[in-house]
Coordinates of N, CA and C in Angstrom, one line a residue:
M484 N 0.8 -1.2 0.0 CA 0.0 0.0 0.0 C 0.9 1.2 0.0
T485 N 0.5 2.1 -0.9 CA 1.3 3.4 -0.9 C 0.3 4.5 -0.5
T486 N 0.8 5.6 0.0 CA 0.0 6.7 0.3 C 0.5 8.0 -0.3
D487 N 1.1 7.8 -1.6 CA 1.6 9.0 -2.3 C 0.4 9.9 -2.6
N488 N 0.7 11.2 -2.7 CA -0.3 12.1 -3.1 C -0.4 12.2 -4.6
I489 N -1.4 11.6 -5.1 CA -1.5 11.5 -6.6 C -2.1 12.9 -7.0
N490 N -1.4 13.6 -7.8 CA -1.8 14.9 -8.3 C -2.7 14.7 -9.5
S491 N -3.9 14.5 -9.3 CA -4.9 14.4 -10.4 C -6.0 15.4 -10.2
S492 N -6.2 16.2 -11.2 CA -7.3 17.2 -11.0 C -8.6 16.5 -11.1
R493 N -9.6 17.2 -10.6 CA -11.0 16.7 -10.6 C -11.5 16.4 -12.0
A494 N -11.1 17.2 -13.0 CA -11.5 16.9 -14.4 C -11.0 15.6 -14.9
H495 N -10.0 15.1 -14.3 CA -9.4 13.8 -14.8 C -9.7 12.6 -13.9
T496 N -10.7 12.8 -13.0 CA -11.0 11.8 -12.0 C -12.4 11.2 -12.1
C497 N -12.6 10.0 -11.8 CA -13.9 9.3 -11.8 C -14.0 8.5 -10.6
C498 N -15.1 8.5 -9.9 CA -15.4 7.7 -8.7 C -16.4 6.6 -9.1
F499 N -16.5 5.7 -8.2 CA -17.4 4.5 -8.3 C -18.3 4.5 -7.1
T500 N -19.6 4.1 -7.3 CA -20.5 3.8 -6.2 C -21.4 2.7 -6.7
G501 N -21.8 1.8 -5.8 CA -22.7 0.8 -6.2 C -23.1 -0.2 -5.0
H502 N -24.0 -1.0 -5.3 CA -24.5 -1.9 -4.2 C -23.5 -3.0 -3.8
R503 N -23.6 -3.4 -2.6 CA -22.8 -4.5 -2.1 C -23.3 -5.8 -2.6
D504 N -24.6 -6.0 -2.6 CA -25.2 -7.3 -2.9 C -25.3 -7.4 -4.4
M505 N -24.5 -8.3 -5.0 CA -24.5 -8.6 -6.5 C -24.3 -10.0 -6.7
S506 N -25.0 -10.6 -7.6 CA -24.8 -12.0 -8.0 C -23.4 -12.1 -8.7
D507 N -22.9 -13.3 -8.8 CA -21.7 -13.5 -9.6 C -21.9 -13.1 -11.1
T508 N -23.0 -13.4 -11.6 CA -23.3 -12.9 -13.0 C -23.3 -11.4 -13.1
E509 N -23.9 -10.7 -12.2 CA -23.9 -9.3 -12.2 C -22.5 -8.8 -12.0
K510 N -21.7 -9.4 -11.1 CA -20.3 -8.9 -10.9 C -19.5 -9.1 -12.2
S511 N -19.6 -10.2 -12.9 CA -18.9 -10.5 -14.1 C -19.3 -9.4 -15.2
R512 N -20.6 -9.2 -15.4 CA -21.1 -8.3 -16.4 C -20.7 -6.8 -16.0
A513 N -20.7 -6.5 -14.7 CA -20.3 -5.2 -14.2 C -18.8 -4.9 -14.6
S514 N -18.0 -5.9 -14.4 CA -16.6 -5.8 -14.7 C -16.4 -5.4 -16.2
E515 N -17.2 -6.1 -17.1 CA -17.1 -5.8 -18.5 C -17.6 -4.4 -18.8
C516 N -18.7 -4.0 -18.2 CA -19.2 -2.6 -18.4 C -18.3 -1.6 -17.9
I517 N -17.7 -1.8 -16.7 CA -16.7 -0.9 -16.1 C -15.5 -0.7 -17.1
H518 N -15.0 -1.9 -17.6 CA -13.9 -1.9 -18.6 C -14.2 -1.0 -19.7
S519 N -15.4 -1.1 -20.3 CA -15.8 -0.3 -21.5 C -15.9 1.1 -21.1
A520 N -16.5 1.4 -20.0 CA -16.7 2.8 -19.6 C -15.4 3.5 -19.3
V521 N -14.5 2.8 -18.6 CA -13.1 3.3 -18.3 C -12.4 3.6 -19.6
R522 N -12.4 2.7 -20.6 CA -11.7 3.0 -21.8 C -12.2 4.2 -22.5
S523 N -13.5 4.5 -22.4 CA -14.1 5.7 -23.0 C -13.7 6.9 -22.2
L524 N -13.7 6.8 -20.9 CA -13.3 8.0 -20.1 C -11.8 8.3 -20.3
V525 N -11.0 7.3 -20.5 CA -9.5 7.5 -20.7 C -9.3 8.3 -22.0
K526 N -10.2 8.0 -23.0 CA -10.1 8.8 -24.2 C -10.5 10.3 -24.0
K527 N -11.3 10.5 -22.9 CA -11.7 11.9 -22.6 C -10.7 12.6 -21.6
G528 N -9.6 11.9 -21.3 CA -8.6 12.5 -20.4 C -8.6 12.0 -18.9
V529 N -9.6 11.1 -18.6 CA -9.6 10.6 -17.2 C -8.4 9.7 -17.0
R530 N -7.7 9.9 -15.9 CA -6.6 9.0 -15.6 C -6.6 8.4 -14.1
H531 N -7.5 9.0 -13.3 CA -7.5 8.6 -11.9 C -8.9 8.1 -11.5
F532 N -8.9 7.0 -10.7 CA -10.2 6.4 -10.4 C -10.2 6.2 -8.8
I533 N -11.4 6.5 -8.2 CA -11.5 6.4 -6.8 C -12.6 5.4 -6.4
T534 N -12.4 4.5 -5.6 CA -13.5 3.6 -5.1 C -13.4 3.5 -3.5
G535 N -14.5 3.1 -2.9 CA -14.6 3.1 -1.5 C -14.1 1.8 -0.8
G536 N -13.8 0.8 -1.6 CA -13.2 -0.4 -1.0 C -14.2 -1.3 -0.3
A537 N -15.5 -1.1 -0.5 CA -16.5 -1.9 0.1 C -16.7 -3.2 -0.7
L538 N -17.4 -4.1 -0.1 CA -17.8 -5.4 -0.8 C -18.6 -5.1 -2.1
G539 N -18.8 -6.0 -2.9 CA -19.7 -5.8 -4.1 C -19.1 -5.0 -5.2
F540 N -19.8 -4.0 -5.6 CA -19.4 -3.2 -6.7 C -18.1 -2.5 -6.5
D541 N -17.8 -2.0 -5.3 CA -16.5 -1.3 -5.1 C -15.3 -2.3 -5.4
T542 N -15.5 -3.5 -4.9 CA -14.4 -4.5 -5.1 C -14.3 -4.8 -6.6
V543 N -15.4 -5.0 -7.3 CA -15.4 -5.3 -8.7 C -14.7 -4.1 -9.5
A544 N -15.0 -2.9 -9.1 CA -14.4 -1.7 -9.8 C -12.9 -1.7 -9.5
A545 N -12.5 -1.8 -8.3 CA -11.1 -1.8 -7.9 C -10.3 -2.9 -8.7
A546 N -10.8 -4.1 -8.7 CA -10.1 -5.2 -9.3 C -10.0 -4.9 -10.9
T547 N -11.1 -4.4 -11.4 CA -11.1 -4.1 -12.9 C -10.0 -3.0 -13.2
I548 N -10.0 -1.9 -12.4 CA -9.0 -0.9 -12.6 C -7.6 -1.4 -12.5
I549 N -7.3 -2.2 -11.4 CA -6.0 -2.8 -11.2 C -5.6 -3.7 -12.4
N550 N -6.5 -4.5 -12.9 CA -6.2 -5.4 -14.0 C -5.9 -4.5 -15.3
M551 N -6.7 -3.5 -15.5 CA -6.5 -2.7 -16.7 C -5.1 -2.0 -16.6
R552 N -4.9 -1.4 -15.4 CA -3.6 -0.6 -15.2 C -2.4 -1.5 -15.4
D553 N -2.5 -2.8 -14.9 CA -1.3 -3.7 -14.9 C -1.2 -4.5 -16.2
N554 N -2.3 -4.7 -16.9 CA -2.2 -5.6 -18.0 C -2.6 -5.1 -19.4
E555 N -3.0 -3.8 -19.5 CA -3.4 -3.3 -20.8 C -2.6 -2.1 -21.2
A556 N -2.5 -2.0 -22.5 CA -1.8 -0.8 -23.1 C -2.9 0.2 -23.4
L557 N -3.2 1.1 -22.5 CA -4.2 2.1 -22.6 C -3.6 3.3 -23.4
T558 N -4.5 3.9 -24.2 CA -4.0 5.1 -25.0 C -5.1 6.2 -24.9
D559 N -4.6 7.4 -25.1 CA -5.5 8.6 -25.1 C -6.1 8.7 -26.5
A560 N -6.9 9.8 -26.7 CA -7.6 10.0 -27.9 C -6.7 10.1 -29.1
D561 N -5.5 10.5 -28.9 CA -4.5 10.7 -30.0 C -3.6 9.4 -30.1
G562 N -3.9 8.4 -29.4 CA -3.1 7.2 -29.5 C -1.8 7.1 -28.6
Y563 N -1.6 8.1 -27.8 CA -0.4 8.1 -26.9 C -0.7 7.2 -25.7
P564 N 0.3 6.5 -25.2 CA 0.1 5.6 -24.0 C -0.2 6.5 -22.8
V565 N -1.0 5.9 -21.9 CA -1.4 6.6 -20.7 C -1.4 5.5 -19.6
R566 N -1.2 6.0 -18.3 CA -1.3 5.2 -17.2 C -2.4 5.6 -16.3
I567 N -3.2 4.7 -15.9 CA -4.3 5.0 -14.9 C -3.9 4.7 -13.5
T568 N -4.5 5.3 -12.6 CA -4.2 5.1 -11.1 C -5.5 4.8 -10.4
L569 N -5.4 4.1 -9.3 CA -6.5 3.8 -8.4 C -6.2 4.3 -7.0
S570 N -7.2 5.0 -6.4 CA -7.2 5.4 -5.0 C -8.4 4.7 -4.3
L571 N -8.1 4.3 -3.1 CA -9.1 3.8 -2.2 C -9.4 4.8 -1.2
A572 N -10.7 5.1 -1.0 CA -11.1 6.0 0.0 C -11.8 5.2 1.1
I573 N -11.1 4.9 2.2 CA -11.5 4.0 3.2 C -12.2 4.8 4.3
P574 N -13.5 4.4 4.6 CA -14.3 5.2 5.6 C -13.7 5.2 7.0
C575 N -13.1 4.1 7.4 CA -12.6 3.9 8.8 C -11.7 2.7 8.8
P576 N -10.8 2.6 9.8 CA -9.9 1.4 9.8 C -10.6 0.1 10.0
T577 N -11.8 0.1 10.5 CA -12.5 -1.2 10.8 C -13.5 -1.6 9.7
Q578 N -13.4 -1.0 8.6 CA -14.4 -1.3 7.5 C -14.6 -2.8 7.3
S579 N -13.5 -3.5 7.3 CA -13.6 -5.0 6.9 C -13.6 -5.9 8.1
S580 N -13.8 -5.4 9.3 CA -13.7 -6.2 10.5 C -14.7 -7.3 10.6
R581 N -15.8 -7.2 10.0 CA -16.8 -8.3 10.1 C -16.9 -9.1 8.8
W582 N -16.0 -8.9 7.9 CA -16.0 -9.6 6.6 C -15.5 -11.0 6.8
S583 N -15.8 -11.9 5.8 CA -15.2 -13.2 5.8 C -13.7 -13.2 5.6
F584 N -13.0 -14.3 5.9 CA -11.6 -14.3 5.6 C -11.3 -14.1 4.2
A585 N -12.1 -14.7 3.3 CA -11.8 -14.5 1.8 C -12.0 -13.1 1.4
D586 N -13.0 -12.4 1.9 CA -13.3 -11.0 1.5 C -12.2 -10.1 2.1
K587 N -11.7 -10.4 3.3 CA -10.6 -9.6 3.9 C -9.3 -9.8 3.1
T588 N -9.1 -11.0 2.6 CA -7.9 -11.3 1.9 C -7.9 -10.5 0.6
L589 N -9.0 -10.5 -0.1 CA -9.2 -9.8 -1.4 C -9.0 -8.3 -1.1
Y590 N -9.6 -7.8 0.0 CA -9.6 -6.4 0.4 C -8.1 -6.0 0.6
N591 N -7.4 -6.8 1.3 CA -6.0 -6.5 1.6 C -5.1 -6.5 0.4
S592 N -5.4 -7.4 -0.6 CA -4.7 -7.4 -1.8 C -5.0 -6.1 -2.6
I593 N -6.2 -5.7 -2.7 CA -6.6 -4.5 -3.4 C -5.9 -3.3 -2.7
M594 N -5.9 -3.2 -1.4 CA -5.2 -2.1 -0.7 C -3.7 -2.1 -1.1
R595 N -3.1 -3.2 -1.1 CA -1.6 -3.3 -1.5 C -1.4 -2.8 -2.9
S596 N -2.4 -3.1 -3.8 CA -2.2 -2.8 -5.2 C -2.6 -1.4 -5.6
A597 N -3.4 -0.7 -4.7 CA -3.8 0.7 -5.0 C -2.6 1.6 -5.0
D598 N -2.8 2.6 -5.8 CA -1.7 3.7 -5.9 C -1.8 4.6 -4.8
E599 N -2.9 4.7 -4.1 CA -3.1 5.6 -3.0 C -4.2 5.1 -2.1
V600 N -4.1 5.2 -0.8 CA -5.1 4.9 0.1 C -5.3 6.0 1.1
T601 N -6.6 6.5 1.2 CA -6.9 7.6 2.0 C -7.9 7.1 3.1
L602 N -7.6 7.3 4.3 CA -8.4 7.0 5.4 C -9.2 8.3 5.8
V603 N -10.6 8.2 5.5 CA -11.4 9.4 5.7 C -11.7 9.7 7.1
S604 N -11.8 8.7 8.0 CA -12.0 8.9 9.4 C -11.1 8.0 10.2
E605 N -10.5 8.5 11.3 CA -9.6 7.7 12.1 C -10.3 6.6 12.9
R606 N -11.6 6.7 13.0 CA -12.4 5.7 13.7 C -13.8 5.6 13.1
Y607 N -14.5 4.5 13.4 CA -15.9 4.4 12.9 C -16.8 5.5 13.6
T608 N -17.6 6.2 12.8 CA -18.6 7.1 13.3 C -19.8 6.8 12.5
P609 N -21.0 7.2 13.0 CA -22.2 7.0 12.2 C -22.2 7.6 10.8
D610 N -21.5 8.6 10.6 CA -21.5 9.2 9.3 C -20.2 9.0 8.4
C611 N -19.3 8.1 8.8 CA -18.0 7.9 8.1 C -18.2 7.4 6.7
M612 N -19.2 6.6 6.4 CA -19.5 6.1 5.1 C -20.0 7.3 4.2
F613 N -20.9 8.0 4.8 CA -21.4 9.2 4.1 C -20.3 10.2 3.8
R614 N -19.4 10.4 4.7 CA -18.3 11.3 4.4 C -17.3 10.7 3.4
R615 N -17.1 9.4 3.4 CA -16.3 8.8 2.4 C -16.9 9.0 1.0
N616 N -18.2 8.8 0.9 CA -18.9 9.0 -0.4 C -18.8 10.4 -0.9
R617 N -19.0 11.4 -0.1 CA -18.8 12.8 -0.5 C -17.4 13.1 -0.8
Y618 N -16.4 12.5 -0.1 CA -15.0 12.7 -0.4 C -14.7 12.3 -1.9
M619 N -15.2 11.1 -2.2 CA -15.0 10.6 -3.6 C -15.6 11.5 -4.7
V620 N -16.9 11.8 -4.5 CA -17.6 12.7 -5.4 C -17.0 14.1 -5.5
D621 N -16.7 14.6 -4.4 CA -16.1 16.0 -4.4 C -14.8 16.1 -5.2
R622 N -14.2 15.0 -5.5 CA -12.9 15.0 -6.2 C -13.0 14.5 -7.6
S623 N -14.2 14.3 -8.1 CA -14.4 13.6 -9.4 C -15.2 14.5 -10.3
A624 N -15.0 14.2 -11.6 CA -15.9 14.8 -12.7 C -16.9 13.8 -13.2
Y625 N -16.6 12.5 -13.0 CA -17.5 11.4 -13.5 C -17.8 10.4 -12.3
C626 N -18.9 9.7 -12.5 CA -19.2 8.7 -11.5 C -19.8 7.5 -12.3
I627 N -19.1 6.4 -12.2 CA -19.6 5.1 -12.7 C -20.3 4.4 -11.6
C628 N -21.5 4.1 -11.7 CA -22.3 3.5 -10.6 C -23.1 2.2 -11.1
Y629 N -23.5 1.5 -10.0 CA -24.3 0.4 -10.2 C -25.5 0.6 -9.2
V630 N -26.5 1.3 -9.6 CA -27.6 1.6 -8.7 C -28.9 1.1 -9.3
T631 N -29.6 0.2 -8.6 CA -30.8 -0.5 -9.1 C -32.0 -0.1 -8.3
K632 N -31.8 0.5 -7.1 CA -33.0 0.9 -6.3 C -32.9 2.3 -5.8
E633 N -34.0 2.9 -5.5 CA -34.1 4.3 -5.1 C -34.0 4.5 -3.6
S634 N -33.0 3.9 -3.0 CA -32.8 4.0 -1.6 C -31.3 3.6 -1.3
G635 N -30.8 3.9 -0.2 CA -29.5 3.5 0.3 C -28.4 4.4 -0.1
G636 N -27.2 4.1 0.4 CA -26.0 4.9 0.2 C -25.6 5.1 -1.2
S637 N -25.7 4.1 -2.1 CA -25.3 4.2 -3.5 C -26.3 5.2 -4.2
Y638 N -27.6 5.0 -3.9 CA -28.5 5.9 -4.6 C -28.3 7.4 -4.1
Y639 N -28.1 7.6 -2.8 CA -27.8 8.9 -2.3 C -26.5 9.5 -3.0
T640 N -25.5 8.6 -3.1 CA -24.2 9.1 -3.7 C -24.4 9.4 -5.1
M641 N -25.1 8.6 -5.9 CA -25.4 8.9 -7.3 C -26.1 10.3 -7.4
N642 N -27.1 10.5 -6.6 CA -27.8 11.8 -6.7 C -26.9 13.0 -6.2
Y643 N -26.1 12.7 -5.2 CA -25.2 13.8 -4.8 C -24.2 14.1 -6.0
A644 N -23.8 13.1 -6.7 CA -22.9 13.3 -7.9 C -23.7 14.1 -9.0
K645 N -24.9 13.7 -9.2 CA -25.8 14.4 -10.2 C -25.9 15.9 -9.8
T646 N -26.2 16.2 -8.5 CA -26.3 17.5 -8.1 C -25.0 18.3 -8.2
G647 N -23.9 17.6 -8.1 CA -22.6 18.2 -8.3 C -22.2 18.4 -9.7
G648 N -23.0 18.0 -10.7 CA -22.7 18.1 -12.1 C -21.8 17.1 -12.7
L649 N -21.6 16.0 -12.0 CA -20.7 14.9 -12.5 C -21.4 14.2 -13.7
G650 N -20.6 13.7 -14.6 CA -21.2 12.8 -15.6 C -21.5 11.5 -15.0
I651 N -22.7 11.0 -15.1 CA -23.1 9.7 -14.5 C -23.2 8.6 -15.5
I652 N -22.6 7.5 -15.2 CA -22.7 6.3 -16.0 C -23.2 5.2 -15.1
N653 N -24.6 4.9 -15.2 CA -25.2 3.9 -14.4 C -25.2 2.6 -15.2
I654 N -24.2 1.7 -14.9 CA -24.2 0.5 -15.7 C -25.2 -0.5 -15.3
A655 N -25.9 -0.3 -14.2 CA -26.9 -1.3 -13.8 C -28.1 -1.4 -14.8
T656 N -28.4 -0.3 -15.4 CA -29.5 -0.3 -16.4 C -29.2 -1.3 -17.5
D657 N -28.0 -1.3 -18.1 CA -27.6 -2.2 -19.1 C -27.6 -3.6 -18.6
I658 N -27.1 -3.8 -17.5 CA -26.9 -5.2 -17.0 C -28.3 -5.8 -16.7
I659 N -29.1 -5.1 -16.0 CA -30.5 -5.6 -15.7 C -31.3 -5.9 -17.0
N660 N -31.1 -5.1 -18.0 CA -31.8 -5.3 -19.3 C -31.3 -6.6 -20.0
E661 N -30.1 -6.9 -19.7 CA -29.5 -8.1 -20.4 C -29.8 -9.4 -19.6
L662 N -30.0 -9.3 -18.3 CA -30.2 -10.6 -17.5 C -31.6 -11.1 -17.6

């Protein structure tokens, strides 16, 4: 895990938000949709991606970005090579304390592979997830999301991003229509 200060302007940054509960089929399709959306955003100048490190969509997004960063030759709109980066915005140190061993193992692997890890709150508080979500949106120009219901933290975060003028890409609509 590194904690370098990645100097990426808001215009070149995209955050992720989405539900924790996803079927394996949804996760697989989400990864494909994230891949396609990221490639399009890279052509628009986006180089930096932020996720909250939670189970479900956040994990799929982080793993997809890491895989693309480490295994693909990405290019800008003019064909020049570019490198993308991943930041994790962790709401509190105990985020994974109740997760299964397998989920904790994956989480720790993602943390080690991230280009930057930011701890939003030094301890759990009732609003630390809320503050983490605002932290990500306030630093982004785009939001790739997986929102299927009109309630919960992901829905709130997507609407906060809309209010902030971010470009929204809700990949859930395409996935649900396909299933």
